[in-house]
Structures are given as C-alpha cells and as structure tokens.
C-alpha cells in the first residue's frame, strides 16, 4: 500500500531585466498589475507562491502559469525573466527600495544592505499538524537541516556577482545573513517555542518570520501552530523539472524518515551531540556554497568525510524502490543529469573557462528558460495565461 504524497508548495523569487542579463527592477508595478505576485524590499526581484498540492504534475502547472503571465507583462516593457540567484551583472553596491515608506524594508536595507537582494526558491513540505504527530515534523526538520547542503549542491546557481566570478558556486548562500547566527537543532516543539521566545526578547529576531536559516518550521501561527517544514537553502532553480526532482528527493527522504525514524532521525542515530550536529550542518552548508557537488561534506551519522556527489548517488540508489512504489521515479530522473553534467553554477563556470562571457552565458540561459517554458506549457496543456486543460505530463 503506497503512502500518500505530502502536500508541497513553492515560494519562487525571480529577477527581472533585459535579454542581455542586465537587471531592471519593476516589482512594485508588477505586483500591482498581476495577481499572486508580491514585492521584495529591493524592487529588482519579486516573488510568487504556489498553493499546496500533493501532485507533482499539478505543481508543474502551478509553477509555470504565473511565470507565463509575468513574462507576457514584462515583454510589453522589453523585459524578461533572469536566471541566477545573485546580481550577476550588478549593481550590488546600491539598494533599490520597492516601497520607500515600508519601515521593515528600511530596517532590512539599513541592517543587511544588498546581501539580501538574492533570488531563491523555498520548498514547503506538509506534515501533520496534529499534536501527536509534531515529533515527526521536528524529526523531519532535523533530517533536512543535516542534509540541506545536498539540496544546495544540486541547486547552486549563483557563481557571479557584479560582472565577475566570485570563486563560489552559491555566492547567495555565502553572503546571505543567517539570522540568528546560531540556530540549534530543535529537540522538540517546546524547545522551538522557548528558543523563539528568547530570540524575540533578546532582539536577535524582529518577528517570527525573521528566522533565516537553511530549514525552518512553518505554519499560520508560529511558533505554536505548525504544519510544514520550509527548505530555504536552495538557489533559484529555473528548470521546473529539476526543481520538482529536488523536491521529490527531499520528500522521499522524509518518507523514509516517517517509515523508519530510528534509522533516519539524526537525534536518534547520530554519534554526535545536537550541538555538534548543528555546527556540522552549518559547516556543510558553507562547503556546498563554495564547491556544490564537488564539496567535501561530513556525514551527520558519524562525521566521516564524503563528497556531496557521492552522498547523493548513494541516496538515489537507496531511494529507487521507494520512488518506484510512490510513482516518483520519473519525477526524480532529472537529478541524474545534474549529477553527471553539473548544476547551473558548474555549467556556467565551465562556459566561462571555455571563453564565453558572463553576458553570453546569461543571454543563452534567458532564451533557454523561455524555450523550455513554451515546451512545458504544450506538454502540460497550459494553453495560455488564463487557465489549463488536460494534457500529457512530462513527469510520466
């Protein structure tokens, strides 16, 4: 008997700009004109959110439809959607407010500057909100926190900043101000509630949303009412099929955990203390930001060194029977190509080494994004920006 798939949803941040990769901000105007889009503090990027749905085919449609509406609106202004998670062609020295009258945006600009002007994708995975199931949610948080580096390794797409290579694969994660600086591995819900209260009292967090870490609990009334975990570490993944594959991989790891918590909950099976696990996870995240799939990480079970690519290959082999059982093999398949040929950052850096300019690399990817969207819209039956019809799915 198959386990039900988890509810899932995405928060997608995108840059807007010209076809040559130049960033041009217009988020306030776009959000005012288009339903479902919201501004970020800097107007050079904006965000849309997909509603929760367990179906990967449906989530593909939900990811594409807003992008199509936004792309159509941008085209009338000679603008388009840009790849990457940092200001690849600048200017990171200047903050461009989307709402000069927003006090919280003022706090963000003053405190962090353009370190936060990045684009990413947050993956929300639903787990039961019933009190007796809360242990499963926090076990899932611990597992994802300890393996977040693997998700960054798959998604890294920010090797450039201000027209130059930074030396990192995810400049976004290296520059983004993790807040608070030290976040523990939460033992249970009460630990999280107490810790959140302490941070708000100390002022290290401005509000319950001001927890900027690789993975966090989420819900309508934090810290008390929680129903999902939010994976925040991933760079922007412009290929929807790769994004869904990364999501399926995370979901399969959570499904393994739900079936066998003693083997998959770091709190129960690691040789390391919770404090050491938190430090190991953060160190792994930084290593993945620098070298992504080529990074040497340390396994949460015993601290042993392992490359990100090897760790992922081991997991995918182990997950094959469960993926078959849950009907996720086709959704998961694009990860093999990422492991064989590199993530977005690695492919861009290879192109740079081969003599292409950053402008050429971005321009090619901008066109590839548009072409892929057209192909996927045809495959999923998305006829236009107004709705959907039935059709074959590229997810199998």
Short mmCIF file of C-alpha atoms in Angstrom, two decimals:
data_model
loop_
_atom_site.label_atom_id
_atom_site.label_comp_id
_atom_site.label_asym_id
_atom_site.label_seq_id
_atom_site.Cartn_x
_atom_site.Cartn_y
_atom_site.Cartn_z
CA UNK A 1 0.00 0.00 0.00
CA UNK A 2 1.53 3.30 -1.11
CA UNK A 3 1.98 6.12 1.35
CA UNK A 4 0.16 9.33 0.41
CA UNK A 5 2.35 12.00 -1.08
CA UNK A 6 2.98 15.08 1.04
CA UNK A 7 1.42 18.44 0.29
CA UNK A 8 4.00 20.73 -1.24
CA UNK A 9 4.29 24.30 -2.41
CA UNK A 10 6.93 26.77 -3.56
CA UNK A 11 7.94 30.37 -2.90
CA UNK A 12 9.78 31.49 -6.02
CA UNK A 13 11.87 34.67 -6.18
CA UNK A 14 12.92 35.96 -9.61
CA UNK A 15 14.95 38.83 -11.01
CA UNK A 16 13.59 40.88 -13.89
CA UNK A 17 15.67 42.58 -16.55
CA UNK A 18 16.79 42.73 -20.17
CA UNK A 19 17.63 39.93 -22.55
CA UNK A 20 21.35 40.66 -22.13
CA UNK A 21 21.15 39.88 -18.39
CA UNK A 22 21.01 43.46 -17.12
CA UNK A 23 18.84 43.61 -14.01
CA UNK A 24 15.96 46.10 -14.18
CA UNK A 25 13.64 46.39 -11.20
CA UNK A 26 9.88 46.68 -11.54
CA UNK A 27 8.43 44.59 -8.72
CA UNK A 28 6.04 47.21 -7.32
CA UNK A 29 4.46 47.78 -10.73
CA UNK A 30 4.30 44.04 -11.48
CA UNK A 31 2.75 43.21 -8.12
CA UNK A 32 0.14 45.92 -8.61
CA UNK A 33 -0.74 44.67 -12.09
CA UNK A 34 -0.57 40.89 -11.62
CA UNK A 35 -2.47 38.78 -9.12
CA UNK A 36 -0.34 36.49 -6.98
CA UNK A 37 2.93 38.45 -7.12
CA UNK A 38 4.44 40.28 -4.14
CA UNK A 39 7.36 42.64 -3.75
CA UNK A 40 10.66 42.11 -2.02
CA UNK A 41 12.39 45.01 -0.17
CA UNK A 42 14.53 45.69 -3.27
CA UNK A 43 12.45 46.10 -6.42
CA UNK A 44 14.79 44.16 -8.67
CA UNK A 45 13.21 40.85 -7.70
CA UNK A 46 9.72 39.69 -6.88
CA UNK A 47 8.01 36.56 -5.60
CA UNK A 48 5.10 34.27 -6.30
CA UNK A 49 3.79 31.36 -4.25
CA UNK A 50 2.17 28.15 -5.45
CA UNK A 51 -0.77 26.81 -3.40
CA UNK A 52 -0.30 23.48 -1.60
CA UNK A 53 -0.91 20.43 -3.77
CA UNK A 54 0.47 16.91 -3.43
CA UNK A 55 0.56 16.27 -7.19
CA UNK A 56 3.83 16.93 -8.98
CA UNK A 57 2.03 17.34 -12.30
CA UNK A 58 -0.24 19.95 -10.78
CA UNK A 59 2.70 21.73 -9.15
CA UNK A 60 4.40 21.92 -12.54
CA UNK A 61 1.36 23.76 -13.87
CA UNK A 62 1.26 26.00 -10.79
CA UNK A 63 4.92 26.90 -11.28
CA UNK A 64 4.52 27.69 -14.97
CA UNK A 65 1.27 29.66 -15.06
CA UNK A 66 2.43 32.69 -13.01
CA UNK A 67 5.70 32.80 -14.93
CA UNK A 68 3.78 32.91 -18.20
CA UNK A 69 1.61 35.82 -17.02
CA UNK A 70 4.64 37.68 -15.70
CA UNK A 71 6.64 37.01 -18.86
CA UNK A 72 3.78 38.39 -21.00
CA UNK A 73 3.57 41.53 -18.84
CA UNK A 74 7.35 42.04 -18.96
CA UNK A 75 7.51 41.58 -22.74
CA UNK A 76 5.41 44.72 -23.28
CA UNK A 77 8.19 46.59 -21.44
CA UNK A 78 11.04 44.92 -23.35
CA UNK A 79 11.95 43.00 -20.18
CA UNK A 80 12.21 39.32 -19.31
CA UNK A 81 12.97 36.85 -16.50
CA UNK A 82 16.57 36.34 -15.44
CA UNK A 83 18.35 33.21 -14.19
CA UNK A 84 20.67 33.07 -11.20
CA UNK A 85 20.42 33.91 -7.52
CA UNK A 86 22.65 36.99 -7.25
CA UNK A 87 23.05 40.28 -9.07
CA UNK A 88 25.26 38.65 -11.69
CA UNK A 89 25.82 41.87 -13.63
CA UNK A 90 25.42 44.23 -10.65
CA UNK A 91 24.90 46.62 -9.04
CA UNK A 92 25.25 45.18 -5.53
CA UNK A 93 26.53 48.48 -4.12
CA UNK A 94 23.12 50.15 -4.28
CA UNK A 95 19.84 49.18 -2.60
CA UNK A 96 16.76 49.96 -4.71
CA UNK A 97 13.72 50.10 -2.43
CA UNK A 98 10.42 48.76 -3.73
CA UNK A 99 8.46 50.67 -1.06
CA UNK A 100 10.29 53.65 0.48
CA UNK A 101 7.55 54.04 3.11
CA UNK A 102 7.79 50.47 4.46
CA UNK A 103 9.54 50.62 7.85
CA UNK A 104 10.50 46.93 7.85
CA UNK A 105 12.08 47.37 4.40
CA UNK A 106 14.02 50.28 5.86
CA UNK A 107 15.28 48.02 8.64
CA UNK A 108 16.34 45.41 6.07
CA UNK A 109 18.24 47.96 3.99
CA UNK A 110 19.97 49.53 6.98
CA UNK A 111 20.86 46.23 8.67
CA UNK A 112 21.77 44.00 5.74
CA UNK A 113 22.07 46.09 2.60
CA UNK A 114 22.19 44.20 -0.69
CA UNK A 115 23.33 40.96 0.96
CA UNK A 116 19.63 40.03 0.97
CA UNK A 117 18.97 41.05 -2.63
CA UNK A 118 19.04 37.49 -3.88
CA UNK A 119 16.66 35.15 -5.70
CA UNK A 120 15.91 31.68 -4.41
CA UNK A 121 13.20 29.06 -4.17
CA UNK A 122 11.75 27.88 -0.87
CA UNK A 123 10.24 24.40 -0.79
CA UNK A 124 7.41 23.79 1.69
CA UNK A 125 6.54 20.19 2.56
CA UNK A 126 3.47 19.49 4.65
CA UNK A 127 3.48 17.26 7.70
CA UNK A 128 0.59 16.62 10.08
CA UNK A 129 -0.33 19.49 12.40
CA UNK A 130 -1.85 17.09 14.95
CA UNK A 131 -0.11 17.44 18.34
CA UNK A 132 0.67 13.74 18.48
CA UNK A 133 2.43 14.00 15.09
CA UNK A 134 4.53 17.05 15.94
CA UNK A 135 7.50 14.82 16.75
CA UNK A 136 7.55 13.72 13.11
CA UNK A 137 7.70 17.33 11.91
CA UNK A 138 10.68 18.12 14.11
CA UNK A 139 12.40 14.88 13.16
CA UNK A 140 11.92 15.94 9.54
CA UNK A 141 13.39 19.34 10.32
CA UNK A 142 16.45 17.72 11.87
CA UNK A 143 16.98 15.45 8.88
CA UNK A 144 16.59 18.26 6.35
CA UNK A 145 18.83 20.57 8.39
CA UNK A 146 21.56 17.93 8.45
CA UNK A 147 21.22 17.26 4.71
CA UNK A 148 20.46 20.79 3.49
CA UNK A 149 23.93 21.03 1.97
CA UNK A 150 22.96 18.31 -0.53
CA UNK A 151 19.99 20.37 -1.71
CA UNK A 152 22.21 23.43 -2.15
CA UNK A 153 24.74 21.29 -4.04
CA UNK A 154 22.02 20.32 -6.53
CA UNK A 155 20.60 23.83 -6.92
CA UNK A 156 23.64 26.16 -6.83
CA UNK A 157 23.19 28.89 -9.46
CA UNK A 158 24.99 32.00 -8.21
CA UNK A 159 28.67 31.96 -9.16
CA UNK A 160 28.66 35.59 -10.34
CA UNK A 161 28.29 38.99 -8.70
CA UNK A 162 28.77 42.44 -10.22
CA UNK A 163 30.02 41.06 -13.52
CA UNK A 164 32.66 38.71 -12.12
CA UNK A 165 33.05 35.15 -10.90
CA UNK A 166 33.20 35.09 -7.10
CA UNK A 167 35.00 31.76 -6.68
CA UNK A 168 31.88 30.22 -5.12
CA UNK A 169 29.10 28.16 -6.67
CA UNK A 170 26.46 29.75 -4.42
CA UNK A 171 27.53 33.29 -3.69
CA UNK A 172 23.96 33.83 -2.48
CA UNK A 173 24.31 31.47 0.46
CA UNK A 174 27.73 32.76 1.45
CA UNK A 175 26.55 36.38 1.54
CA UNK A 176 23.04 35.90 2.91
CA UNK A 177 22.89 36.93 6.58
CA UNK A 178 21.78 33.85 8.52
CA UNK A 179 19.66 35.09 11.41
CA UNK A 180 20.16 34.44 14.29
CA UNK A 181 23.78 33.49 13.75
CA UNK A 182 23.46 30.28 15.79
CA UNK A 183 20.34 28.15 15.46
CA UNK A 184 20.18 24.90 17.43
CA UNK A 185 18.96 21.53 16.23
CA UNK A 186 15.49 21.60 17.78
CA UNK A 187 14.85 18.61 20.03
CA UNK A 188 11.07 19.06 20.02
CA UNK A 189 8.27 21.61 19.64
CA UNK A 190 8.63 23.02 23.15
CA UNK A 191 12.35 23.59 22.60
CA UNK A 192 11.50 25.59 19.47
CA UNK A 193 8.80 27.64 21.25
CA UNK A 194 11.14 28.51 24.14
CA UNK A 195 14.03 29.38 21.86
CA UNK A 196 11.87 31.59 19.63
CA UNK A 197 10.58 33.48 22.67
CA UNK A 198 14.12 34.05 23.88
CA UNK A 199 15.26 35.38 20.48
CA UNK A 200 12.34 37.80 20.24
CA UNK A 201 13.03 39.02 23.76
CA UNK A 202 16.74 39.47 23.03
CA UNK A 203 16.01 41.27 19.76
CA UNK A 204 18.07 38.91 17.61
CA UNK A 205 14.83 38.40 15.65
CA UNK A 206 12.40 41.20 14.76
CA UNK A 207 9.38 38.90 14.35
CA UNK A 208 8.51 35.21 13.99
CA UNK A 209 9.42 35.30 10.27
CA UNK A 210 12.88 36.67 10.99
CA UNK A 211 14.38 33.18 11.29
CA UNK A 212 16.63 32.98 8.24
CA UNK A 213 18.18 29.55 8.27
CA UNK A 214 18.53 26.59 5.90
CA UNK A 215 15.35 24.88 7.11
CA UNK A 216 12.66 26.13 9.48
CA UNK A 217 9.21 25.16 10.80
CA UNK A 218 6.31 26.94 9.15
CA UNK A 219 2.64 27.47 9.90
CA UNK A 220 -0.08 30.08 10.24
CA UNK A 221 0.62 30.89 13.90
CA UNK A 222 4.29 30.36 14.60
CA UNK A 223 5.76 29.19 16.87
CA UNK A 224 2.66 27.35 18.13
CA UNK A 225 0.65 26.11 15.13
CA UNK A 226 2.91 24.36 12.63
CA UNK A 227 2.02 22.16 9.67
CA UNK A 228 5.02 22.13 7.35
CA UNK A 229 8.75 22.49 7.06
CA UNK A 230 10.29 25.09 4.79
CA UNK A 231 13.54 24.37 2.97
CA UNK A 232 15.16 27.77 2.39
CA UNK A 233 18.67 26.88 1.29
CA UNK A 234 18.13 26.27 -2.43
CA UNK A 235 19.32 28.74 -5.01
CA UNK A 236 16.87 29.65 -7.76
CA UNK A 237 16.22 26.62 -9.97
CA UNK A 238 14.86 27.96 -13.25
CA UNK A 239 14.23 24.50 -14.73
CA UNK A 240 10.88 23.41 -13.19
CA UNK A 241 11.62 19.75 -13.82
CA UNK A 242 14.88 19.94 -11.87
CA UNK A 243 13.12 21.83 -9.08
CA UNK A 244 10.46 19.12 -8.85
CA UNK A 245 13.17 16.44 -8.89
CA UNK A 246 14.94 18.11 -5.95
CA UNK A 247 11.59 18.32 -4.16
CA UNK A 248 10.87 14.65 -4.83
CA UNK A 249 14.28 13.75 -3.44
CA UNK A 250 13.56 15.71 -0.24
CA UNK A 251 10.10 14.16 0.02
CA UNK A 252 11.48 10.64 -0.39
CA UNK A 253 13.98 11.26 2.40
CA UNK A 254 11.10 12.42 4.61
CA UNK A 255 9.04 9.38 3.63
CA UNK A 256 11.97 7.18 4.66
CA UNK A 257 12.10 9.02 7.97
CA UNK A 258 8.38 8.56 8.62
CA UNK A 259 8.71 4.83 7.98
CA UNK A 260 11.88 4.34 9.99
CA UNK A 261 12.59 7.26 12.34
CA UNK A 262 15.15 5.35 14.41
CA UNK A 263 17.40 4.98 11.38
CA UNK A 264 16.83 8.40 9.81
CA UNK A 265 16.39 10.88 12.65
CA UNK A 266 19.82 12.37 13.44
CA UNK A 267 18.81 12.87 17.06
CA UNK A 268 18.23 9.13 17.45
CA UNK A 269 21.02 7.65 15.39
CA UNK A 270 23.94 10.08 15.13
CA UNK A 271 27.06 9.59 17.21
CA UNK A 272 27.26 13.40 17.52
CA UNK A 273 25.51 15.62 20.05
CA UNK A 274 22.75 18.02 18.90
CA UNK A 275 25.14 20.96 19.35
CA UNK A 276 27.82 19.31 17.21
CA UNK A 277 25.22 18.34 14.61
CA UNK A 278 24.11 21.97 14.26
CA UNK A 279 27.71 23.10 13.74
CA UNK A 280 28.36 20.25 11.28
CA UNK A 281 25.25 21.15 9.27
CA UNK A 282 26.22 24.82 9.05
CA UNK A 283 29.79 23.93 8.03
CA UNK A 284 28.47 21.58 5.35
CA UNK A 285 26.22 24.35 4.03
CA UNK A 286 29.19 26.68 3.67
CA UNK A 287 31.25 23.98 1.95
CA UNK A 288 28.41 23.29 -0.50
CA UNK A 289 28.09 27.02 -1.20
CA UNK A 290 31.74 27.11 -2.17
CA UNK A 291 32.01 23.91 -4.25
CA UNK A 292 28.49 22.41 -4.54
CA UNK A 293 28.65 18.85 -5.89
CA UNK A 294 32.43 18.77 -5.58
CA UNK A 295 32.38 19.79 -1.90
CA UNK A 296 33.72 17.54 0.81
CA UNK A 297 31.00 17.31 3.46
CA UNK A 298 30.83 15.45 6.75
CA UNK A 299 28.11 12.88 7.32
CA UNK A 300 25.75 13.53 10.19
CA UNK A 301 25.84 9.90 11.30
CA UNK A 302 29.49 9.89 12.38
CA UNK A 303 31.21 12.99 10.96
CA UNK A 304 33.02 10.99 8.26
CA UNK A 305 34.05 12.94 5.12
CA UNK A 306 32.08 12.33 1.92
CA UNK A 307 31.73 14.31 -1.30
CA UNK A 308 28.30 15.77 -1.98
CA UNK A 309 28.06 13.98 -5.33
CA UNK A 310 28.89 10.60 -3.82
CA UNK A 311 26.46 11.09 -0.92
CA UNK A 312 23.68 11.97 -3.37
CA UNK A 313 24.40 8.99 -5.61
CA UNK A 314 24.23 6.68 -2.58
CA UNK A 315 20.89 8.16 -1.56
CA UNK A 316 19.39 7.92 -5.04
CA UNK A 317 20.35 4.27 -5.31
CA UNK A 318 18.84 3.59 -1.89
CA UNK A 319 15.67 5.52 -2.76
CA UNK A 320 14.95 3.67 -6.01
CA UNK A 321 12.47 1.09 -4.58
CA UNK A 322 10.55 3.74 -2.64
CA UNK A 323 10.47 6.06 -5.65
CA UNK A 324 9.03 3.23 -7.74
CA UNK A 325 6.45 2.46 -5.06
CA UNK A 326 5.29 6.08 -4.78
CA UNK A 327 5.33 6.71 -8.53
CA UNK A 328 8.14 9.27 -8.31
CA UNK A 329 10.83 7.65 -10.45
CA UNK A 330 10.11 9.84 -13.48
CA UNK A 331 9.96 12.99 -11.34
CA UNK A 332 13.30 12.12 -9.75
CA UNK A 333 15.05 11.28 -13.04
CA UNK A 334 16.48 14.78 -13.87
CA UNK A 335 18.82 14.56 -10.88
CA UNK A 336 20.99 12.02 -12.70
CA UNK A 337 21.73 14.61 -15.37
CA UNK A 338 22.63 17.19 -12.69
CA UNK A 339 25.00 14.72 -11.05
CA UNK A 340 26.56 13.74 -14.39
CA UNK A 341 26.80 17.18 -16.02
CA UNK A 342 26.76 19.65 -13.13
CA UNK A 343 24.33 22.14 -11.69
CA UNK A 344 23.66 25.59 -13.18
CA UNK A 345 26.66 27.21 -11.46
CA UNK A 346 29.05 24.48 -12.59
CA UNK A 347 27.86 24.66 -16.19
CA UNK A 348 28.21 28.44 -16.23
CA UNK A 349 31.73 28.28 -14.79
CA UNK A 350 32.68 25.68 -17.41
CA UNK A 351 31.39 28.05 -20.09
CA UNK A 352 33.37 30.92 -18.60
CA UNK A 353 36.52 28.79 -18.64
CA UNK A 354 35.81 27.91 -22.28
CA UNK A 355 35.91 31.60 -23.19
CA UNK A 356 32.30 32.75 -23.01
CA UNK A 357 31.49 35.98 -21.22
CA UNK A 358 29.05 36.22 -18.32
CA UNK A 359 26.76 38.27 -20.58
CA UNK A 360 26.78 35.49 -23.21
CA UNK A 361 26.10 32.80 -20.61
CA UNK A 362 23.19 34.72 -19.14
CA UNK A 363 21.71 35.56 -22.55
CA UNK A 364 21.79 31.92 -23.58
CA UNK A 365 20.14 30.82 -20.35
CA UNK A 366 17.47 33.54 -20.61
CA UNK A 367 16.48 32.20 -24.04
CA UNK A 368 16.66 28.60 -22.84
CA UNK A 369 14.28 29.44 -19.97
CA UNK A 370 11.72 30.90 -22.38
CA UNK A 371 12.03 27.99 -24.81
CA UNK A 372 11.62 25.42 -22.06
CA UNK A 373 8.54 27.15 -20.67
CA UNK A 374 6.91 27.03 -24.10
CA UNK A 375 7.68 23.32 -24.46
CA UNK A 376 6.42 22.50 -20.96
CA UNK A 377 3.25 24.53 -21.47
CA UNK A 378 2.47 22.47 -24.54
CA UNK A 379 3.24 19.24 -22.68
CA UNK A 380 1.09 20.09 -19.67
CA UNK A 381 -1.79 21.60 -21.63
CA UNK A 382 -1.26 25.18 -20.45
CA UNK A 383 -2.76 26.92 -23.45
CA UNK A 384 -2.48 30.49 -22.24
CA UNK A 385 -2.29 32.66 -19.16
CA UNK A 386 -5.95 32.21 -18.27
CA UNK A 387 -6.19 28.54 -17.35
CA UNK A 388 -5.29 24.94 -18.03
CA UNK A 389 -6.68 21.99 -19.92
CA UNK A 390 -5.95 18.32 -19.69
CA UNK A 391 -2.87 17.02 -21.41
CA UNK A 392 0.04 14.61 -21.19
CA UNK A 393 2.56 15.22 -18.45
CA UNK A 394 6.34 15.38 -18.93
CA UNK A 395 6.59 13.86 -15.45
CA UNK A 396 5.44 10.46 -16.65
#
